[in-house]
One Martini backbone bead per residue (centre of mass of N, CA, C, O) as a GRO file, in nm:
protein
  127
    1MET     BB    1   7.233  -2.755   4.266
    2THR     BB    2   7.181  -2.447   4.329
    3GLN     BB    3   6.922  -2.407   4.188
    4SER     BB    4   6.744  -2.592   4.375
    5LYS     BB    5   6.835  -2.472   4.668
    6ALA     BB    6   6.673  -2.212   4.572
    7VAL     BB    7   6.417  -2.329   4.559
    8GLU     BB    8   6.398  -2.440   4.843
    9GLN     BB    9   6.389  -2.152   4.969
   10LEU     BB   10   6.126  -2.040   4.860
   11TYR     BB   11   5.979  -2.249   5.001
   12LEU     BB   12   5.634  -2.298   5.141
   13PRO     BB   13   5.435  -2.385   5.406
   14ARG     BB   14   5.186  -2.349   5.206
   15ASP     BB   15   5.240  -2.524   4.944
   16GLU     BB   16   5.120  -2.788   5.012
   17GLU     BB   17   4.842  -2.689   4.996
   18PHE     BB   18   4.853  -2.521   4.687
   19LEU     BB   19   4.888  -2.821   4.578
   20GLN     BB   20   4.640  -3.013   4.624
   21GLY     BB   21   4.486  -2.820   4.400
   22VAL     BB   22   4.652  -2.933   4.179
   23PRO     BB   23   4.651  -3.135   3.905
   24ASN     BB   24   4.924  -3.068   3.857
   25VAL     BB   25   5.218  -3.086   4.072
   26SER     BB   26   5.480  -3.120   3.831
   27LEU     BB   27   5.427  -2.894   3.647
   28HIS     BB   28   5.418  -2.668   3.869
   29ILE     BB   29   5.719  -2.718   3.989
   30CYS     BB   30   5.846  -2.663   3.675
   31LEU     BB   31   5.749  -2.408   3.666
   32GLN     BB   32   5.886  -2.276   3.935
   33SER     BB   33   6.166  -2.350   3.846
   34TYR     BB   34   6.191  -2.188   3.560
   35LEU     BB   35   6.126  -1.912   3.687
   36VAL     BB   36   6.349  -1.919   3.943
   37ARG     BB   37   6.590  -1.902   3.680
   38GLY     BB   38   6.497  -1.652   3.541
   39VAL     BB   39   6.573  -1.457   3.775
   40PHE     BB   40   6.868  -1.560   3.794
   41VAL     BB   41   6.951  -1.450   3.467
   42GLU     BB   42   6.885  -1.169   3.486
   43GLN     BB   43   7.052  -1.100   3.771
   44GLU     BB   44   7.299  -1.181   3.622
   45ILE     BB   45   7.295  -0.945   3.375
   46PHE     BB   46   7.242  -0.703   3.544
   47GLY     BB   47   7.530  -0.721   3.682
   48ARG     BB   48   7.678  -0.705   3.489
   49MET     BB   49   7.585  -0.474   3.326
   50GLU     BB   50   7.693  -0.293   3.572
   51GLN     BB   51   8.010  -0.382   3.571
   52ILE     BB   52   8.036  -0.257   3.305
   53ARG     BB   53   7.966   0.050   3.403
   54THR     BB   54   8.173   0.040   3.658
   55LEU     BB   55   8.425   0.043   3.434
   56TYR     BB   56   8.354   0.264   3.197
   57VAL     BB   57   8.364   0.478   3.408
   58LYS     BB   58   8.639   0.448   3.491
   59LEU     BB   59   8.766   0.486   3.242
   60LEU     BB   60   8.695   0.772   3.207
   61GLY     BB   61   8.829   0.868   3.400
   62GLU     BB   62   9.122   0.817   3.288
   63VAL     BB   63   9.087   0.951   3.021
   64ALA     BB   64   9.107   1.217   3.172
   65SER     BB   65   9.334   1.238   3.315
   66LEU     BB   66   9.496   1.208   3.116
   67ARG     BB   67   9.439   1.424   2.907
   68ALA     BB   68   9.494   1.658   3.123
   69ASP     BB   69   9.809   1.577   3.113
   70ARG     BB   70   9.845   1.654   2.834
   71GLY     BB   71   9.673   1.921   2.776
   72VAL     BB   72   9.368   1.906   2.755
   73ASP     BB   73   9.062   2.011   2.780
   74THR     BB   74   8.846   2.037   3.059
   75GLU     BB   75   8.625   1.963   2.907
   76ARG     BB   76   8.655   1.713   2.748
   77ALA     BB   77   8.751   1.579   2.967
   78ALA     BB   78   8.413   1.598   3.106
   79GLU     BB   79   8.254   1.479   2.839
   80THR     BB   80   8.374   1.142   2.941
   81GLN     BB   81   8.274   1.087   3.189
   82ALA     BB   82   7.983   1.103   3.123
   83PRO     BB   83   7.758   0.925   3.012
   84ARG     BB   84   7.562   0.886   2.734
   85ALA     BB   85   7.247   0.823   2.668
   86SER     BB   86   7.300   0.656   2.412
   87GLU     BB   87   7.469   0.428   2.536
   88VAL     BB   88   7.244   0.356   2.734
   89ASP     BB   89   7.034   0.261   2.562
   90GLY     BB   90   7.173   0.062   2.422
   91LEU     BB   91   7.208  -0.094   2.592
   92ARG     BB   92   6.909  -0.132   2.667
   93ARG     BB   93   6.857  -0.268   2.370
   94ALA     BB   94   7.062  -0.484   2.418
   95LEU     BB   95   6.897  -0.590   2.690
   96GLU     BB   96   6.627  -0.680   2.531
   97GLU     BB   97   6.717  -0.855   2.287
   98SER     BB   98   6.829  -1.087   2.484
   99LYS     BB   99   6.500  -1.110   2.607
  100LYS     BB  100   6.395  -1.206   2.359
  101LYS     BB  101   6.582  -1.435   2.241
  102ALA     BB  102   6.523  -1.623   2.476
  103ARG     BB  103   6.245  -1.690   2.455
  104ARG     BB  104   6.274  -1.773   2.141
  105TRP     BB  105   6.422  -1.988   2.263
  106THR     BB  106   6.235  -2.108   2.459
  107ARG     BB  107   5.965  -2.159   2.288
  108SER     BB  108   6.158  -2.379   2.109
  109MET     BB  109   6.206  -2.578   2.342
  110GLN     BB  110   5.897  -2.662   2.383
  111SER     BB  111   5.823  -2.704   2.089
  112LEU     BB  112   6.005  -2.975   2.113
  113LEU     BB  113   5.898  -3.095   2.310
  114SER     BB  114   5.629  -3.157   2.239
  115PHE     BB  115   5.695  -3.322   1.966
  116ARG     BB  116   5.838  -3.547   2.102
  117GLU     BB  117   5.650  -3.617   2.286
  118LYS     BB  118   5.411  -3.703   2.050
  119SER     BB  119   5.616  -3.898   1.908
  120SER     BB  120   5.608  -4.087   2.087
  121ALA     BB  121   5.338  -4.160   2.163
  122HIS     BB  122   5.302  -4.243   1.902
  123ARG     BB  123   5.465  -4.454   1.844
  124SER     BB  124   5.362  -4.670   2.106
  125HIS     BB  125   5.092  -4.687   2.022
  126TRP     BB  126   5.172  -4.854   1.709
  127GLN     BB  127   5.357  -5.074   1.851
   0.00000   0.00000   0.00000
């Protein structure tokens, strides 16, 4: 329900004029809704990654503080405060892999739906 409201919010007054020239309006609206949902999913993933990064940096600060309290040298404590480039790259790779999996899943679902539509049309033709 929230997603459909968001799609309606992105509807512009000129869309009606544009849709008059579109041969398959329902397909266009479905694609528009699909793309908007994709943007929402991407924003949600990005938001969660930012939350994880924030928590990670906070925990590193706490670890550094505990190490400093225990007498561990400050150089080593300072090393743990900044996230390493390899860790950030690892998170980026994980995010990219997640996006690739989502795209593959979407393509699979689309081909499955297409196959179901074709097979049901074929069955109804022969009945």
